[in-house]
Amino acid sequence: MPTVKAHDLSCAGRVVARYVWEPHLPATVSPRPYLHPVTTLGGTTVTGFMPADHLHHLGASIAVPVLNEANFWGGRTYVAGHGSIHLDNHGRQRHVRWLHRSGDRLHQELDWLDRDGRALAHESRGLSAHRIDGSAWLLRVEFTLTSATGSALILDSPAARGRDGAGYGGFFWRAPDGDHRISASTGSGIDAVHGRSARWLSVEGSGWTLVFLTDAVSSDPWFVRCDDYAGVCSAVAWDRLVVPVGGSLTRRLSVLIADGPATDEARTAAEEAHR
């Protein structure tokens, strides 16, 4: 089997995330670059990878259920009137070139290909790691999608096709299994944030905390699960999203990754670094 190609992101003198930019995965998981493992500064892993319940959950990655009828999420595709079914429509994301590559920052260009290898979208992606304090660091993520075909980009989710609450798609983070506590600027618990926009969202596990920050407060609701598994997504395709010809889709997010509870000082510093 060909060698997987990866790059280690470092912060405060230690590796905190492995970015696999050329994976070797089955087509049914919609192969794409991913971050795993991502760890706290203390070494606790805060991502889950290809768990038995959802083999297409690849740590932290950028994925959408359907883009111009191609599945870039993995697993089944939701079809209105039929439910979630297996289709031979899985796309993949392919690395094109590096614009920057260093220990704490990456800037990459990718193509989103359909099942036949035709480019549907071009992407510019940036990842960077920033020290916040002795127990927390910040991952910054930015991506821009543009059409590769001269046609509009149409992003879909099961929610947009009629499955209530299933609006996932965008930057998705699969957290490790266990007990989790969810809170956000809109309140505590899943019901206070799932399907709603919020300035920040926090997931607290055993010995670690993730605080998600986004610029898309007015447009992108959060998709949150923590009953059967723990997953968080700033959901670009909660409703059908059309990027017109000549237009682009850009999102910028940050994730504070802390050992133990995230302090108020760390949260404030993270918000300042995110701006």
PDB file of N, CA, C and O in Angstrom, residues 195-266:
ATOM      1  N   GLY A 195     -28.775  23.402  15.806  1.00  0.00           N
ATOM      2  CA  GLY A 195     -29.608  24.083  14.831  1.00  0.00           C
ATOM      3  C   GLY A 195     -29.671  25.577  15.011  1.00  0.00           C
ATOM      4  O   GLY A 195     -30.422  26.256  14.297  1.00  0.00           O
ATOM      5  N   ARG A 196     -28.883  26.109  15.940  1.00  0.00           N
ATOM      6  CA  ARG A 196     -28.886  27.549  16.195  1.00  0.00           C
ATOM      7  C   ARG A 196     -27.495  28.134  15.941  1.00  0.00           C
ATOM      8  O   ARG A 196     -26.488  27.434  15.994  1.00  0.00           O
ATOM      9  N   SER A 197     -27.464  29.429  15.697  1.00  0.00           N
ATOM     10  CA  SER A 197     -26.189  30.132  15.612  1.00  0.00           C
ATOM     11  C   SER A 197     -25.773  30.570  17.004  1.00  0.00           C
ATOM     12  O   SER A 197     -26.606  30.955  17.821  1.00  0.00           O
ATOM     13  N   ALA A 198     -24.493  30.488  17.276  1.00  0.00           N
ATOM     14  CA  ALA A 198     -23.958  30.906  18.569  1.00  0.00           C
ATOM     15  C   ALA A 198     -22.530  31.394  18.370  1.00  0.00           C
ATOM     16  O   ALA A 198     -21.797  30.847  17.542  1.00  0.00           O
ATOM     17  N   ARG A 199     -22.156  32.395  19.134  1.00  0.00           N
ATOM     18  CA  ARG A 199     -20.818  32.982  18.984  1.00  0.00           C
ATOM     19  C   ARG A 199     -19.724  31.978  19.324  1.00  0.00           C
ATOM     20  O   ARG A 199     -18.673  31.949  18.701  1.00  0.00           O
ATOM     21  N   TRP A 200     -19.980  31.115  20.323  1.00  0.00           N
ATOM     22  CA  TRP A 200     -19.022  30.080  20.685  1.00  0.00           C
ATOM     23  C   TRP A 200     -19.773  28.851  21.174  1.00  0.00           C
ATOM     24  O   TRP A 200     -20.936  28.932  21.572  1.00  0.00           O
ATOM     25  N   LEU A 201     -19.101  27.727  21.105  1.00  0.00           N
ATOM     26  CA  LEU A 201     -19.655  26.448  21.558  1.00  0.00           C
ATOM     27  C   LEU A 201     -18.544  25.670  22.250  1.00  0.00           C
ATOM     28  O   LEU A 201     -17.430  25.593  21.737  1.00  0.00           O
ATOM     29  N   SER A 202     -18.849  25.097  23.409  1.00  0.00           N
ATOM     30  CA  SER A 202     -17.849  24.378  24.191  1.00  0.00           C
ATOM     31  C   SER A 202     -18.258  22.920  24.388  1.00  0.00           C
ATOM     32  O   SER A 202     -19.425  22.625  24.659  1.00  0.00           O
ATOM     33  N   VAL A 203     -17.295  22.026  24.223  1.00  0.00           N
ATOM     34  CA  VAL A 203     -17.473  20.610  24.514  1.00  0.00           C
ATOM     35  C   VAL A 203     -16.443  20.234  25.570  1.00  0.00           C
ATOM     36  O   VAL A 203     -15.233  20.363  25.338  1.00  0.00           O
ATOM     37  N   GLU A 204     -16.910  19.788  26.722  1.00  0.00           N
ATOM     38  CA  GLU A 204     -16.003  19.416  27.811  1.00  0.00           C
ATOM     39  C   GLU A 204     -16.063  17.914  28.029  1.00  0.00           C
ATOM     40  O   GLU A 204     -17.131  17.338  28.248  1.00  0.00           O
ATOM     41  N   GLY A 205     -14.901  17.264  27.923  1.00  0.00           N
ATOM     42  CA  GLY A 205     -14.805  15.838  28.148  1.00  0.00           C
ATOM     43  C   GLY A 205     -14.025  15.539  29.413  1.00  0.00           C
ATOM     44  O   GLY A 205     -13.895  16.382  30.299  1.00  0.00           O
ATOM     45  N   SER A 206     -13.493  14.343  29.499  1.00  0.00           N
ATOM     46  CA  SER A 206     -12.743  13.928  30.677  1.00  0.00           C
ATOM     47  C   SER A 206     -11.306  14.443  30.580  1.00  0.00           C
ATOM     48  O   SER A 206     -10.478  13.867  29.882  1.00  0.00           O
ATOM     49  N   GLY A 207     -11.032  15.549  31.245  1.00  0.00           N
ATOM     50  CA  GLY A 207      -9.681  16.096  31.269  1.00  0.00           C
ATOM     51  C   GLY A 207      -9.353  17.025  30.127  1.00  0.00           C
ATOM     52  O   GLY A 207      -8.197  17.428  29.968  1.00  0.00           O
ATOM     53  N   TRP A 208     -10.343  17.409  29.324  1.00  0.00           N
ATOM     54  CA  TRP A 208     -10.079  18.302  28.195  1.00  0.00           C
ATOM     55  C   TRP A 208     -11.318  19.127  27.864  1.00  0.00           C
ATOM     56  O   TRP A 208     -12.434  18.765  28.216  1.00  0.00           O
ATOM     57  N   THR A 209     -11.093  20.244  27.160  1.00  0.00           N
ATOM     58  CA  THR A 209     -12.177  21.103  26.707  1.00  0.00           C
ATOM     59  C   THR A 209     -11.861  21.624  25.320  1.00  0.00           C
ATOM     60  O   THR A 209     -10.714  21.979  25.022  1.00  0.00           O
ATOM     61  N   LEU A 210     -12.876  21.652  24.458  1.00  0.00           N
ATOM     62  CA  LEU A 210     -12.787  22.279  23.148  1.00  0.00           C
ATOM     63  C   LEU A 210     -13.766  23.450  23.122  1.00  0.00           C
ATOM     64  O   LEU A 210     -14.921  23.295  23.506  1.00  0.00           O
ATOM     65  N   VAL A 211     -13.282  24.607  22.663  1.00  0.00           N
ATOM     66  CA  VAL A 211     -14.156  25.771  22.491  1.00  0.00           C
ATOM     67  C   VAL A 211     -14.071  26.193  21.034  1.00  0.00           C
ATOM     68  O   VAL A 211     -13.009  26.589  20.549  1.00  0.00           O
ATOM     69  N   PHE A 212     -15.205  26.081  20.325  1.00  0.00           N
ATOM     70  CA  PHE A 212     -15.272  26.410  18.907  1.00  0.00           C
ATOM     71  C   PHE A 212     -15.719  27.860  18.755  1.00  0.00           C
ATOM     72  O   PHE A 212     -16.707  28.285  19.368  1.00  0.00           O
ATOM     73  N   LEU A 213     -15.017  28.590  17.898  1.00  0.00           N
ATOM     74  CA  LEU A 213     -15.329  29.983  17.606  1.00  0.00           C
ATOM     75  C   LEU A 213     -15.515  30.123  16.111  1.00  0.00           C
ATOM     76  O   LEU A 213     -14.770  29.535  15.327  1.00  0.00           O
ATOM     77  N   THR A 214     -16.510  30.892  15.695  1.00  0.00           N
ATOM     78  CA  THR A 214     -16.769  31.043  14.276  1.00  0.00           C
ATOM     79  C   THR A 214     -17.159  32.470  13.942  1.00  0.00           C
ATOM     80  O   THR A 214     -17.727  33.182  14.778  1.00  0.00           O
ATOM     81  N   ASP A 215     -16.869  32.878  12.707  1.00  0.00           N
ATOM     82  CA  ASP A 215     -17.277  34.190  12.219  1.00  0.00           C
ATOM     83  C   ASP A 215     -18.681  34.163  11.633  1.00  0.00           C
ATOM     84  O   ASP A 215     -19.262  35.203  11.358  1.00  0.00           O
ATOM     85  N   ALA A 216     -19.210  32.971  11.402  1.00  0.00           N
ATOM     86  CA  ALA A 216     -20.461  32.830  10.651  1.00  0.00           C
ATOM     87  C   ALA A 216     -21.679  32.814  11.571  1.00  0.00           C
ATOM     88  O   ALA A 216     -22.609  32.058  11.377  1.00  0.00           O
ATOM     89  N   VAL A 217     -21.690  33.676  12.593  1.00  0.00           N
ATOM     90  CA  VAL A 217     -22.761  33.648  13.592  1.00  0.00           C
ATOM     91  C   VAL A 217     -24.122  33.881  12.963  1.00  0.00           C
ATOM     92  O   VAL A 217     -25.119  33.265  13.337  1.00  0.00           O
ATOM     93  N   SER A 218     -24.191  34.763  11.970  1.00  0.00           N
ATOM     94  CA  SER A 218     -25.490  35.138  11.428  1.00  0.00           C
ATOM     95  C   SER A 218     -26.038  34.137  10.414  1.00  0.00           C
ATOM     96  O   SER A 218     -27.210  34.196  10.057  1.00  0.00           O
ATOM     97  N   SER A 219     -25.192  33.194   9.944  1.00  0.00           N
ATOM     98  CA  SER A 219     -25.655  32.324   8.866  1.00  0.00           C
ATOM     99  C   SER A 219     -25.576  30.836   9.170  1.00  0.00           C
ATOM    100  O   SER A 219     -26.486  30.090   8.821  1.00  0.00           O
ATOM    101  N   ASP A 220     -24.526  30.369   9.797  1.00  0.00           N
ATOM    102  CA  ASP A 220     -24.334  28.923   9.982  1.00  0.00           C
ATOM    103  C   ASP A 220     -24.750  28.472  11.370  1.00  0.00           C
ATOM    104  O   ASP A 220     -24.135  28.868  12.369  1.00  0.00           O
ATOM    105  N   PRO A 221     -25.755  27.619  11.472  1.00  0.00           N
ATOM    106  CA  PRO A 221     -26.088  27.031  12.775  1.00  0.00           C
ATOM    107  C   PRO A 221     -25.088  25.930  13.129  1.00  0.00           C
ATOM    108  O   PRO A 221     -24.311  25.479  12.288  1.00  0.00           O
ATOM    109  N   TRP A 222     -25.133  25.518  14.377  1.00  0.00           N
ATOM    110  CA  TRP A 222     -24.286  24.416  14.838  1.00  0.00           C
ATOM    111  C   TRP A 222     -25.039  23.097  14.734  1.00  0.00           C
ATOM    112  O   TRP A 222     -26.215  23.013  15.083  1.00  0.00           O
ATOM    113  N   PHE A 223     -24.338  22.072  14.296  1.00  0.00           N
ATOM    114  CA  PHE A 223     -24.805  20.693  14.408  1.00  0.00           C
ATOM    115  C   PHE A 223     -24.047  20.077  15.570  1.00  0.00           C
ATOM    116  O   PHE A 223     -22.807  20.117  15.598  1.00  0.00           O
ATOM    117  N   VAL A 224     -24.771  19.513  16.541  1.00  0.00           N
ATOM    118  CA  VAL A 224     -24.140  18.972  17.746  1.00  0.00           C
ATOM    119  C   VAL A 224     -24.773  17.631  18.093  1.00  0.00           C
ATOM    120  O   VAL A 224     -25.992  17.489  18.110  1.00  0.00           O
ATOM    121  N   ARG A 225     -23.913  16.659  18.387  1.00  0.00           N
ATOM    122  CA  ARG A 225     -24.367  15.366  18.923  1.00  0.00           C
ATOM    123  C   ARG A 225     -23.511  15.024  20.137  1.00  0.00           C
ATOM    124  O   ARG A 225     -22.291  15.272  20.146  1.00  0.00           O
ATOM    125  N   CYS A 226     -24.113  14.450  21.169  1.00  0.00           N
ATOM    126  CA  CYS A 226     -23.310  13.911  22.274  1.00  0.00           C
ATOM    127  C   CYS A 226     -24.033  12.791  22.996  1.00  0.00           C
ATOM    128  O   CYS A 226     -23.621  12.389  24.071  1.00  0.00           O
ATOM    129  N   ASP A 227     -25.105  12.259  22.391  1.00  0.00           N
ATOM    130  CA  ASP A 227     -25.796  11.136  23.023  1.00  0.00           C
ATOM    131  C   ASP A 227     -25.185   9.811  22.585  1.00  0.00           C
ATOM    132  O   ASP A 227     -24.583   9.084  23.367  1.00  0.00           O
ATOM    133  N   ASP A 228     -25.291   9.484  21.281  1.00  0.00           N
ATOM    134  CA  ASP A 228     -24.682   8.242  20.806  1.00  0.00           C
ATOM    135  C   ASP A 228     -23.214   8.429  20.424  1.00  0.00           C
ATOM    136  O   ASP A 228     -22.427   7.488  20.449  1.00  0.00           O
ATOM    137  N   TYR A 229     -22.829   9.623  20.061  1.00  0.00           N
ATOM    138  CA  TYR A 229     -21.426   9.954  19.830  1.00  0.00           C
ATOM    139  C   TYR A 229     -21.275  11.452  20.008  1.00  0.00           C
ATOM    140  O   TYR A 229     -22.261  12.196  20.069  1.00  0.00           O
ATOM    141  N   ALA A 230     -20.022  11.935  20.100  1.00  0.00           N
ATOM    142  CA  ALA A 230     -19.767  13.361  20.271  1.00  0.00           C
ATOM    143  C   ALA A 230     -19.214  13.931  18.972  1.00  0.00           C
ATOM    144  O   ALA A 230     -18.144  13.535  18.507  1.00  0.00           O
ATOM    145  N   GLY A 231     -19.971  14.851  18.372  1.00  0.00           N
ATOM    146  CA  GLY A 231     -19.524  15.479  17.144  1.00  0.00           C
ATOM    147  C   GLY A 231     -20.046  16.897  17.061  1.00  0.00           C
ATOM    148  O   GLY A 231     -21.168  17.181  17.498  1.00  0.00           O
ATOM    149  N   VAL A 232     -19.230  17.786  16.497  1.00  0.00           N
ATOM    150  CA  VAL A 232     -19.588  19.194  16.370  1.00  0.00           C
ATOM    151  C   VAL A 232     -19.262  19.650  14.962  1.00  0.00           C
ATOM    152  O   VAL A 232     -18.207  19.314  14.415  1.00  0.00           O
ATOM    153  N   CYS A 233     -20.171  20.451  14.377  1.00  0.00           N
ATOM    154  CA  CYS A 233     -19.960  20.951  13.026  1.00  0.00           C
ATOM    155  C   CYS A 233     -20.596  22.331  12.901  1.00  0.00           C
ATOM    156  O   CYS A 233     -21.752  22.521  13.291  1.00  0.00           O
ATOM    157  N   SER A 234     -19.835  23.292  12.390  1.00  0.00           N
ATOM    158  CA  SER A 234     -20.421  24.561  11.985  1.00  0.00           C
ATOM    159  C   SER A 234     -21.018  24.333  10.609  1.00  0.00           C
ATOM    160  O   SER A 234     -20.298  24.217   9.613  1.00  0.00           O
ATOM    161  N   ALA A 235     -22.351  24.240  10.546  1.00  0.00           N
ATOM    162  CA  ALA A 235     -23.038  23.579   9.439  1.00  0.00           C
ATOM    163  C   ALA A 235     -23.338  24.535   8.283  1.00  0.00           C
ATOM    164  O   ALA A 235     -24.365  25.224   8.276  1.00  0.00           O
ATOM    165  N   VAL A 236     -22.467  24.542   7.290  1.00  0.00           N
ATOM    166  CA  VAL A 236     -22.640  25.431   6.143  1.00  0.00           C
ATOM    167  C   VAL A 236     -23.853  25.046   5.297  1.00  0.00           C
ATOM    168  O   VAL A 236     -24.408  25.881   4.590  1.00  0.00           O
ATOM    169  N   ALA A 237     -24.249  23.785   5.343  1.00  0.00           N
ATOM    170  CA  ALA A 237     -25.331  23.313   4.471  1.00  0.00           C
ATOM    171  C   ALA A 237     -26.557  22.877   5.265  1.00  0.00           C
ATOM    172  O   ALA A 237     -27.276  21.979   4.854  1.00  0.00           O
ATOM    173  N   TRP A 238     -26.793  23.509   6.426  1.00  0.00           N
ATOM    174  CA  TRP A 238     -28.019  23.179   7.170  1.00  0.00           C
ATOM    175  C   TRP A 238     -29.228  23.357   6.273  1.00  0.00           C
ATOM    176  O   TRP A 238     -30.129  22.525   6.214  1.00  0.00           O
ATOM    177  N   ASP A 239     -29.243  24.469   5.555  1.00  0.00           N
ATOM    178  CA  ASP A 239     -30.173  24.679   4.455  1.00  0.00           C
ATOM    179  C   ASP A 239     -29.370  24.599   3.157  1.00  0.00           C
ATOM    180  O   ASP A 239     -28.160  24.803   3.163  1.00  0.00           O
ATOM    181  N   ARG A 240     -30.047  24.294   2.063  1.00  0.00           N
ATOM    182  CA  ARG A 240     -29.329  24.211   0.789  1.00  0.00           C
ATOM    183  C   ARG A 240     -28.601  25.527   0.516  1.00  0.00           C
ATOM    184  O   ARG A 240     -29.172  26.608   0.632  1.00  0.00           O
ATOM    185  N   LEU A 241     -27.341  25.421   0.156  1.00  0.00           N
ATOM    186  CA  LEU A 241     -26.517  26.600  -0.086  1.00  0.00           C
ATOM    187  C   LEU A 241     -26.055  26.588  -1.529  1.00  0.00           C
ATOM    188  O   LEU A 241     -25.462  25.613  -1.995  1.00  0.00           O
ATOM    189  N   VAL A 242     -26.321  27.676  -2.236  1.00  0.00           N
ATOM    190  CA  VAL A 242     -25.912  27.806  -3.627  1.00  0.00           C
ATOM    191  C   VAL A 242     -24.857  28.895  -3.732  1.00  0.00           C
ATOM    192  O   VAL A 242     -25.096  30.046  -3.338  1.00  0.00           O
ATOM    193  N   VAL A 243     -23.687  28.518  -4.246  1.00  0.00           N
ATOM    194  CA  VAL A 243     -22.620  29.475  -4.514  1.00  0.00           C
ATOM    195  C   VAL A 243     -22.696  29.804  -5.998  1.00  0.00           C
ATOM    196  O   VAL A 243     -22.438  28.940  -6.843  1.00  0.00           O
ATOM    197  N   PRO A 244     -23.073  31.021  -6.367  1.00  0.00           N
ATOM    198  CA  PRO A 244     -23.305  31.330  -7.779  1.00  0.00           C
ATOM    199  C   PRO A 244     -22.023  31.305  -8.595  1.00  0.00           C
ATOM    200  O   PRO A 244     -20.913  31.353  -8.055  1.00  0.00           O
ATOM    201  N   VAL A 245     -22.188  31.219  -9.904  1.00  0.00           N
ATOM    202  CA  VAL A 245     -21.052  31.248 -10.816  1.00  0.00           C
ATOM    203  C   VAL A 245     -20.239  32.512 -10.560  1.00  0.00           C
ATOM    204  O   VAL A 245     -20.785  33.616 -10.471  1.00  0.00           O
ATOM    205  N   GLY A 246     -18.942  32.340 -10.404  1.00  0.00           N
ATOM    206  CA  GLY A 246     -18.064  33.464 -10.119  1.00  0.00           C
ATOM    207  C   GLY A 246     -17.964  33.810  -8.652  1.00  0.00           C
ATOM    208  O   GLY A 246     -17.154  34.653  -8.255  1.00  0.00           O
ATOM    209  N   GLY A 247     -18.778  33.169  -7.806  1.00  0.00           N
ATOM    210  CA  GLY A 247     -18.761  33.424  -6.374  1.00  0.00           C
ATOM    211  C   GLY A 247     -17.863  32.453  -5.639  1.00  0.00           C
ATOM    212  O   GLY A 247     -17.234  31.560  -6.227  1.00  0.00           O
ATOM    213  N   SER A 248     -17.796  32.608  -4.330  1.00  0.00           N
ATOM    214  CA  SER A 248     -16.972  31.722  -3.504  1.00  0.00           C
ATOM    215  C   SER A 248     -17.632  31.558  -2.139  1.00  0.00           C
ATOM    216  O   SER A 248     -18.433  32.393  -1.711  1.00  0.00           O
ATOM    217  N   LEU A 249     -17.284  30.462  -1.477  1.00  0.00           N
ATOM    218  CA  LEU A 249     -17.732  30.173  -0.116  1.00  0.00           C
ATOM    219  C   LEU A 249     -16.502  30.182   0.779  1.00  0.00           C
ATOM    220  O   LEU A 249     -15.590  29.371   0.580  1.00  0.00           O
ATOM    221  N   THR A 250     -16.464  31.086   1.739  1.00  0.00           N
ATOM    222  CA  THR A 250     -15.330  31.187   2.659  1.00  0.00           C
ATOM    223  C   THR A 250     -15.831  31.068   4.084  1.00  0.00           C
ATOM    224  O   THR A 250     -16.839  31.676   4.452  1.00  0.00           O
ATOM    225  N   ARG A 251     -15.129  30.278   4.887  1.00  0.00           N
ATOM    226  CA  ARG A 251     -15.416  30.172   6.305  1.00  0.00           C
ATOM    227  C   ARG A 251     -14.095  30.212   7.092  1.00  0.00           C
ATOM    228  O   ARG A 251     -13.082  29.690   6.636  1.00  0.00           O
ATOM    229  N   ARG A 252     -14.155  30.825   8.279  1.00  0.00           N
ATOM    230  CA  ARG A 252     -13.000  30.922   9.159  1.00  0.00           C
ATOM    231  C   ARG A 252     -13.443  30.535  10.559  1.00  0.00           C
ATOM    232  O   ARG A 252     -14.394  31.115  11.085  1.00  0.00           O
ATOM    233  N   LEU A 253     -12.771  29.542  11.144  1.00  0.00           N
ATOM    234  CA  LEU A 253     -13.107  29.054  12.469  1.00  0.00           C
ATOM    235  C   LEU A 253     -11.842  28.898  13.295  1.00  0.00           C
ATOM    236  O   LEU A 253     -10.741  28.808  12.746  1.00  0.00           O
ATOM    237  N   SER A 254     -12.023  28.833  14.607  1.00  0.00           N
ATOM    238  CA  SER A 254     -10.920  28.520  15.508  1.00  0.00           C
ATOM    239  C   SER A 254     -11.420  27.551  16.573  1.00  0.00           C
ATOM    240  O   SER A 254     -12.609  27.543  16.907  1.00  0.00           O
ATOM    241  N   VAL A 255     -10.499  26.728  17.085  1.00  0.00           N
ATOM    242  CA  VAL A 255     -10.838  25.791  18.157  1.00  0.00           C
ATOM    243  C   VAL A 255      -9.798  25.932  19.257  1.00  0.00           C
ATOM    244  O   VAL A 255      -8.599  25.717  19.024  1.00  0.00           O
ATOM    245  N   LEU A 256     -10.249  26.321  20.443  1.00  0.00           N
ATOM    246  CA  LEU A 256      -9.387  26.342  21.620  1.00  0.00           C
ATOM    247  C   LEU A 256      -9.329  24.930  22.178  1.00  0.00           C
ATOM    248  O   LEU A 256     -10.369  24.312  22.420  1.00  0.00           O
ATOM    249  N   ILE A 257      -8.130  24.419  22.387  1.00  0.00           N
ATOM    250  CA  ILE A 257      -7.928  23.039  22.840  1.00  0.00           C
ATOM    251  C   ILE A 257      -7.186  23.097  24.161  1.00  0.00           C
ATOM    252  O   ILE A 257      -6.015  23.497  24.217  1.00  0.00           O
ATOM    253  N   ALA A 258      -7.870  22.726  25.246  1.00  0.00           N
ATOM    254  CA  ALA A 258      -7.337  22.951  26.581  1.00  0.00           C
ATOM    255  C   ALA A 258      -7.278  21.668  27.398  1.00  0.00           C
ATOM    256  O   ALA A 258      -8.145  20.791  27.280  1.00  0.00           O
ATOM    257  N   ASP A 259      -6.261  21.576  28.230  1.00  0.00           N
ATOM    258  CA  ASP A 259      -6.233  20.546  29.272  1.00  0.00           C
ATOM    259  C   ASP A 259      -7.172  20.982  30.385  1.00  0.00           C
ATOM    260  O   ASP A 259      -7.112  22.125  30.861  1.00  0.00           O
ATOM    261  N   GLY A 260      -8.054  20.087  30.812  1.00  0.00           N
ATOM    262  CA  GLY A 260      -9.004  20.433  31.856  1.00  0.00           C
ATOM    263  C   GLY A 260      -9.996  21.467  31.389  1.00  0.00           C
ATOM    264  O   GLY A 260     -10.193  21.682  30.191  1.00  0.00           O
ATOM    265  N   PRO A 261     -10.657  22.170  32.317  1.00  0.00           N
ATOM    266  CA  PRO A 261     -11.578  23.235  31.925  1.00  0.00           C
ATOM    267  C   PRO A 261     -10.808  24.390  31.291  1.00  0.00           C
ATOM    268  O   PRO A 261      -9.677  24.689  31.683  1.00  0.00           O
ATOM    269  N   ALA A 262     -11.418  25.044  30.319  1.00  0.00           N
ATOM    270  CA  ALA A 262     -10.805  26.220  29.704  1.00  0.00           C
ATOM    271  C   ALA A 262     -11.030  27.424  30.606  1.00  0.00           C
ATOM    272  O   ALA A 262     -12.168  27.739  30.963  1.00  0.00           O
ATOM    273  N   THR A 263      -9.973  28.094  30.998  1.00  0.00           N
ATOM    274  CA  THR A 263     -10.099  29.243  31.891  1.00  0.00           C
ATOM    275  C   THR A 263     -10.700  30.434  31.153  1.00  0.00           C
ATOM    276  O   THR A 263     -10.665  30.516  29.914  1.00  0.00           O
ATOM    277  N   ASP A 264     -11.239  31.375  31.922  1.00  0.00           N
ATOM    278  CA  ASP A 264     -11.771  32.593  31.314  1.00  0.00           C
ATOM    279  C   ASP A 264     -10.670  33.343  30.571  1.00  0.00           C
ATOM    280  O   ASP A 264     -10.921  33.927  29.509  1.00  0.00           O
ATOM    281  N   GLU A 265      -9.463  33.341  31.136  1.00  0.00           N
ATOM    282  CA  GLU A 265      -8.350  34.032  30.498  1.00  0.00           C
ATOM    283  C   GLU A 265      -8.008  33.393  29.158  1.00  0.00           C
ATOM    284  O   GLU A 265      -7.741  34.096  28.168  1.00  0.00           O
ATOM    285  N   ALA A 266      -8.037  32.065  29.105  1.00  0.00           N
ATOM    286  CA  ALA A 266      -7.743  31.376  27.852  1.00  0.00           C
ATOM    287  C   ALA A 266      -8.826  31.641  26.810  1.00  0.00           C
ATOM    288  O   ALA A 266      -8.530  31.837  25.628  1.00  0.00           O
TER     289      ALA A 266
END
